[in-house]
CSV table of C-alpha atoms in Angstrom, one decimal:
chain,number,residue,atom,x,y,z
A,1,THR,CA,0.1,0.1,0.1
A,2,GLN,CA,1.4,3.6,-1.0
A,3,LEU,CA,1.1,5.8,1.7
A,4,LEU,CA,2.0,9.8,1.9
A,5,GLU,CA,2.9,11.2,5.1
A,6,GLN,CA,2.8,15.0,5.2
A,7,SER,CA,4.5,17.3,7.8
A,8,PRO,CA,3.9,19.3,9.7
A,9,GLN,CA,0.0,18.4,10.6
A,10,PHE,CA,-0.5,21.8,11.9
A,11,LEU,CA,1.1,25.0,10.9
A,12,SER,CA,-0.1,28.8,12.5
A,13,ILE,CA,2.1,31.6,11.5
A,14,GLN,CA,2.0,35.2,11.1
A,15,GLU,CA,1.2,36.9,8.0
A,16,GLY,CA,4.6,37.7,5.9
A,17,GLU,CA,6.3,34.8,7.3
A,18,ASN,CA,7.7,32.1,5.0
A,19,LEU,CA,6.7,28.2,5.4
A,20,THR,CA,7.6,24.7,4.1
A,21,VAL,CA,5.2,21.7,4.2
A,22,TYR,CA,6.6,18.3,3.2
A,23,CYS,CA,4.9,15.0,1.7
A,24,ASN,CA,7.2,12.0,2.1
A,25,SER,CA,6.8,8.5,1.0
A,26,SER,CA,8.7,5.2,0.9
A,27,SER,CA,7.2,4.5,-2.6
A,28,VAL,CA,7.8,6.1,-6.3
A,29,PHE,CA,5.2,8.3,-7.8
A,30,SER,CA,4.8,9.0,-11.6
A,31,SER,CA,3.4,12.3,-10.4
A,32,LEU,CA,2.5,14.2,-7.3
A,33,GLN,CA,-0.4,16.7,-7.0
A,34,TRP,CA,-1.0,19.6,-4.3
A,35,TYR,CA,-4.2,20.7,-3.5
A,36,ARG,CA,-5.8,23.3,-1.3
A,37,GLN,CA,-9.1,23.1,0.3
A,38,GLU,CA,-10.6,25.8,2.2
A,39,PRO,CA,-13.3,25.5,4.7
A,40,GLY,CA,-16.6,24.1,3.3
A,41,GLU,CA,-15.2,23.2,-0.2
A,42,GLY,CA,-13.7,20.7,-1.9
A,43,PRO,CA,-10.1,20.4,-2.7
A,44,VAL,CA,-8.6,22.7,-5.5
A,45,LEU,CA,-5.7,21.0,-7.7
A,46,LEU,CA,-2.7,23.7,-7.4
A,47,VAL,CA,0.0,21.8,-9.2
A,48,THR,CA,1.2,18.5,-10.6
A,49,VAL,CA,4.7,17.7,-10.7
A,50,VAL,CA,5.9,14.9,-12.9
A,51,THR,CA,9.7,14.8,-13.6
A,52,GLY,CA,12.1,14.0,-10.4
A,53,GLY,CA,13.8,17.3,-9.4
A,54,GLU,CA,11.3,19.3,-11.0
A,55,VAL,CA,10.3,22.9,-9.5
A,56,LYS,CA,7.1,24.5,-10.1
A,57,LYS,CA,6.0,28.2,-9.3
A,58,LEU,CA,2.7,29.5,-8.7
A,59,LYS,CA,2.9,33.0,-7.8
A,60,ARG,CA,4.2,32.8,-4.2
A,61,LEU,CA,4.1,29.1,-4.0
A,62,THR,CA,7.1,27.1,-4.9
A,63,PHE,CA,6.4,23.1,-5.6
A,64,GLN,CA,9.4,20.6,-5.7
A,65,PHE,CA,9.2,17.2,-6.6
A,66,GLY,CA,12.3,14.9,-5.2
A,67,ASP,CA,15.0,13.6,-7.4
A,68,ALA,CA,13.9,10.0,-6.4
A,69,ARG,CA,10.1,11.1,-6.7
A,70,LYS,CA,9.1,9.8,-3.4
A,71,ASP,CA,8.7,13.2,-1.8
A,72,SER,CA,7.7,16.6,-2.5
A,73,SER,CA,7.7,20.2,-0.6
A,74,LEU,CA,5.5,23.4,-1.0
A,75,HIS,CA,7.2,26.6,0.0
A,76,ILE,CA,5.2,29.5,0.7
A,77,THR,CA,6.8,33.2,0.7
A,78,ALA,CA,5.2,35.9,2.4
A,79,ALA,CA,2.4,34.2,3.5
A,80,GLN,CA,-1.2,35.5,3.6
A,81,PRO,CA,-4.2,35.3,5.5
A,82,GLY,CA,-5.6,34.1,1.8
A,83,ASP,CA,-3.4,30.9,2.1
A,84,THR,CA,-5.0,29.7,4.8
A,85,GLY,CA,-6.3,26.1,4.4
A,86,LEU,CA,-5.8,22.5,4.2
A,87,TYR,CA,-3.1,21.5,1.8
A,88,LEU,CA,-3.0,17.8,0.4
A,89,CYS,CA,-0.7,16.0,-1.5
A,90,ALA,CA,-1.6,13.3,-3.8
A,91,GLY,CA,0.4,10.8,-5.6
A,92,ASN,CA,-0.3,8.5,-8.8
A,93,GLY,CA,1.6,5.6,-8.6
A,94,GLY,CA,0.7,4.3,-11.8
A,95,SER,CA,-2.7,2.7,-11.2
A,96,GLU,CA,-5.8,4.5,-11.9
A,97,LYS,CA,-6.5,5.7,-8.2
A,98,LEU,CA,-4.9,8.8,-6.3
A,99,VAL,CA,-3.3,8.3,-3.2
A,100,PHE,CA,-3.9,11.4,-0.5
A,101,GLY,CA,-1.7,12.2,2.7
A,102,LYS,CA,-3.8,13.7,5.5
A,103,GLY,CA,-2.9,17.0,5.0
A,104,THR,CA,-1.4,20.2,6.4
A,105,LYS,CA,-3.7,22.7,8.3
A,106,LEU,CA,-2.0,26.1,7.7
A,107,THR,CA,-3.5,29.1,9.3
A,108,VAL,CA,-2.2,32.7,8.7
A,109,ASN,CA,-3.0,35.2,11.1
A,110,PRO,CA,-3.4,39.0,10.0
B,1,GLU,CA,-17.6,27.2,-8.6
B,2,THR,CA,-15.8,24.1,-10.0
B,3,GLY,CA,-18.4,22.8,-12.2
B,4,VAL,CA,-19.4,20.1,-9.7
B,5,THR,CA,-22.3,20.6,-7.4
B,6,GLN,CA,-23.3,18.1,-4.4
B,7,THR,CA,-26.7,18.4,-2.2
B,8,PRO,CA,-27.5,18.8,0.5
B,9,ARG,CA,-24.5,20.2,1.8
B,10,HIS,CA,-25.4,19.1,5.3
B,11,LEU,CA,-27.3,16.1,6.5
B,12,VAL,CA,-28.2,14.8,9.9
B,13,MET,CA,-29.7,11.2,10.2
B,14,GLY,CA,-30.4,8.7,12.4
B,15,MET,CA,-29.0,5.2,12.3
B,16,THR,CA,-32.4,3.8,10.9
B,17,ASN,CA,-32.8,6.2,8.3
B,18,LYS,CA,-32.5,6.2,4.6
B,19,LYS,CA,-31.1,9.3,2.9
B,20,SER,CA,-29.1,9.9,-0.6
B,21,LEU,CA,-26.5,12.1,-1.7
B,22,LYS,CA,-26.7,13.9,-4.9
B,23,CYS,CA,-23.7,15.0,-7.3
B,24,GLU,CA,-24.1,16.7,-10.5
B,25,GLN,CA,-21.0,18.0,-13.0
B,26,HIS,CA,-21.4,20.4,-15.6
B,27,LEU,CA,-18.0,19.7,-17.3
B,28,GLY,CA,-18.7,17.0,-19.9
B,29,HIS,CA,-16.7,14.4,-18.0
B,30,ASN,CA,-17.1,10.6,-18.3
B,31,ALA,CA,-15.5,9.6,-15.0
B,32,MET,CA,-16.8,10.4,-11.5
B,33,TYR,CA,-15.8,9.6,-7.9
B,34,TRP,CA,-17.1,9.3,-4.4
B,35,TYR,CA,-14.4,10.0,-1.6
B,36,LYS,CA,-14.9,10.1,2.3
B,37,GLN,CA,-13.1,12.6,4.2
B,38,SER,CA,-12.6,11.7,8.1
B,39,ALA,CA,-11.1,14.0,10.6
B,40,LYS,CA,-8.2,11.6,11.2
B,41,LYS,CA,-7.6,10.0,7.5
B,42,PRO,CA,-6.4,10.7,4.5
B,43,LEU,CA,-9.1,10.9,1.7
B,44,GLU,CA,-10.2,7.8,1.0
B,45,LEU,CA,-11.5,6.6,-2.4
B,46,MET,CA,-14.8,4.9,-2.2
B,47,PHE,CA,-16.3,4.2,-5.8
B,48,VAL,CA,-15.3,5.2,-9.4
B,49,TYR,CA,-17.7,5.4,-12.5
B,50,SER,CA,-16.6,5.5,-15.7
B,51,LEU,CA,-19.3,6.0,-18.6
B,52,GLU,CA,-21.9,5.1,-16.1
B,53,GLU,CA,-20.3,1.6,-15.1
B,54,ARG,CA,-18.9,1.2,-11.6
B,55,VAL,CA,-15.2,0.2,-12.2
B,56,GLU,CA,-13.7,0.7,-8.6
B,57,ASN,CA,-15.4,-0.5,-5.4
B,58,ASN,CA,-13.0,0.3,-2.8
B,59,SER,CA,-14.2,-2.5,0.0
B,60,VAL,CA,-17.0,-0.2,1.0
B,61,PRO,CA,-19.6,-1.6,3.1
B,62,SER,CA,-22.8,-2.5,1.5
B,63,ARG,CA,-24.8,0.2,3.5
B,64,PHE,CA,-23.5,2.8,1.0
B,65,SER,CA,-25.0,2.2,-2.4
B,66,PRO,CA,-23.7,4.3,-5.3
B,67,GLU,CA,-25.7,4.8,-8.7
B,68,CYS,CA,-24.8,6.7,-12.0
B,69,PRO,CA,-27.9,6.8,-14.1
B,70,ASN,CA,-26.0,8.7,-16.8
B,71,SER,CA,-22.4,10.4,-16.9
B,72,SER,CA,-23.6,13.8,-15.1
B,73,HIS,CA,-25.3,12.5,-12.3
B,74,LEU,CA,-24.0,10.5,-9.5
B,75,PHE,CA,-25.8,9.3,-6.0
B,76,LEU,CA,-24.8,7.9,-2.9
B,77,HIS,CA,-27.5,6.2,-1.1
B,78,LEU,CA,-27.2,5.6,2.6
B,79,HIS,CA,-29.1,3.2,5.0
B,80,THR,CA,-28.3,2.0,8.5
B,81,LEU,CA,-25.1,4.2,8.7
B,82,GLN,CA,-23.1,3.9,11.9
B,83,PRO,CA,-21.9,7.1,14.0
B,84,GLU,CA,-18.2,6.2,12.5
B,85,ASP,CA,-20.0,7.0,9.2
B,86,SER,CA,-19.8,10.6,10.1
B,87,ALA,CA,-17.5,12.6,7.7
B,88,LEU,CA,-17.2,14.8,4.6
B,89,TYR,CA,-18.4,13.2,1.5
B,90,LEU,CA,-16.9,14.5,-1.5
B,91,CYS,CA,-17.9,13.8,-5.2
B,92,ALA,CA,-15.3,14.3,-8.0
B,93,SER,CA,-15.1,14.1,-11.9
B,94,SER,CA,-12.6,13.9,-14.4
B,95,ARG,CA,-12.4,13.9,-18.3
B,96,THR,CA,-11.9,10.2,-18.4
B,97,MET,CA,-10.6,7.3,-15.6
B,98,GLY,CA,-7.0,6.9,-15.5
B,99,GLY,CA,-4.7,8.6,-13.1
B,100,LEU,CA,-2.7,11.7,-14.5
B,101,ALA,CA,-3.9,10.6,-17.9
B,102,GLY,CA,-7.7,11.0,-17.3
B,103,GLY,CA,-7.0,14.8,-16.6
B,104,ARG,CA,-7.3,16.7,-13.5
B,105,GLN,CA,-10.0,15.9,-10.7
B,106,TYR,CA,-12.5,18.5,-10.3
B,107,PHE,CA,-14.0,18.2,-6.6
B,108,GLY,CA,-17.4,19.5,-5.4
B,109,PRO,CA,-17.9,21.1,-2.1
B,110,GLY,CA,-19.0,18.0,-0.2
B,111,THR,CA,-21.9,17.0,2.0
B,112,ARG,CA,-21.1,17.1,5.7
B,113,LEU,CA,-22.8,13.9,7.3
B,114,THR,CA,-23.5,13.3,11.0
B,115,VAL,CA,-24.8,10.0,12.0
B,116,THR,CA,-26.6,10.3,15.5
């Protein structure tokens, strides 16, 4: 069974701070996705990474896929209250199912 | 607005009740999914339908019964649920089934279910 471990589980920071959250596995994934889920809503896809070592940027968010395709990180620069939400990583190990981590719940305080 | 709607948004039911959750997608997709999101577990895939045929039943108890009458609608019929079934039930759709090749999944807002 492929598992994705996300850390930290909870993170509370002040507006303007930088942060990094992690998604790790002992399994290799052909691709990894990051989602943000806001209260009362479903997850929304932020990015998909498919190549080992790949780095993608989305405004203040930087996503990295590990060289061995077993881990990924999400770095947010100068966090804003609008970044508050549950950040989920999901992996595609080659089957037709997505495997999700438990998520990191981020709170950015004004 | 993701193009996937779910009703009701909140549902409280007793263990002897029968209720149904509804999902509708306006994206022209051919694959639809039911997921369960509990407080202390990862998002769990329950069922997958592709072109109205069930192609995945992820060891879900029979008290959950899915129905897909057409490619735009998906139902989850509930009966004799247990308190541990309380969770957020999310519907999603994608262009086709098949991981990354099937296209991104679009999620609805979910139904918050409480079983008393």
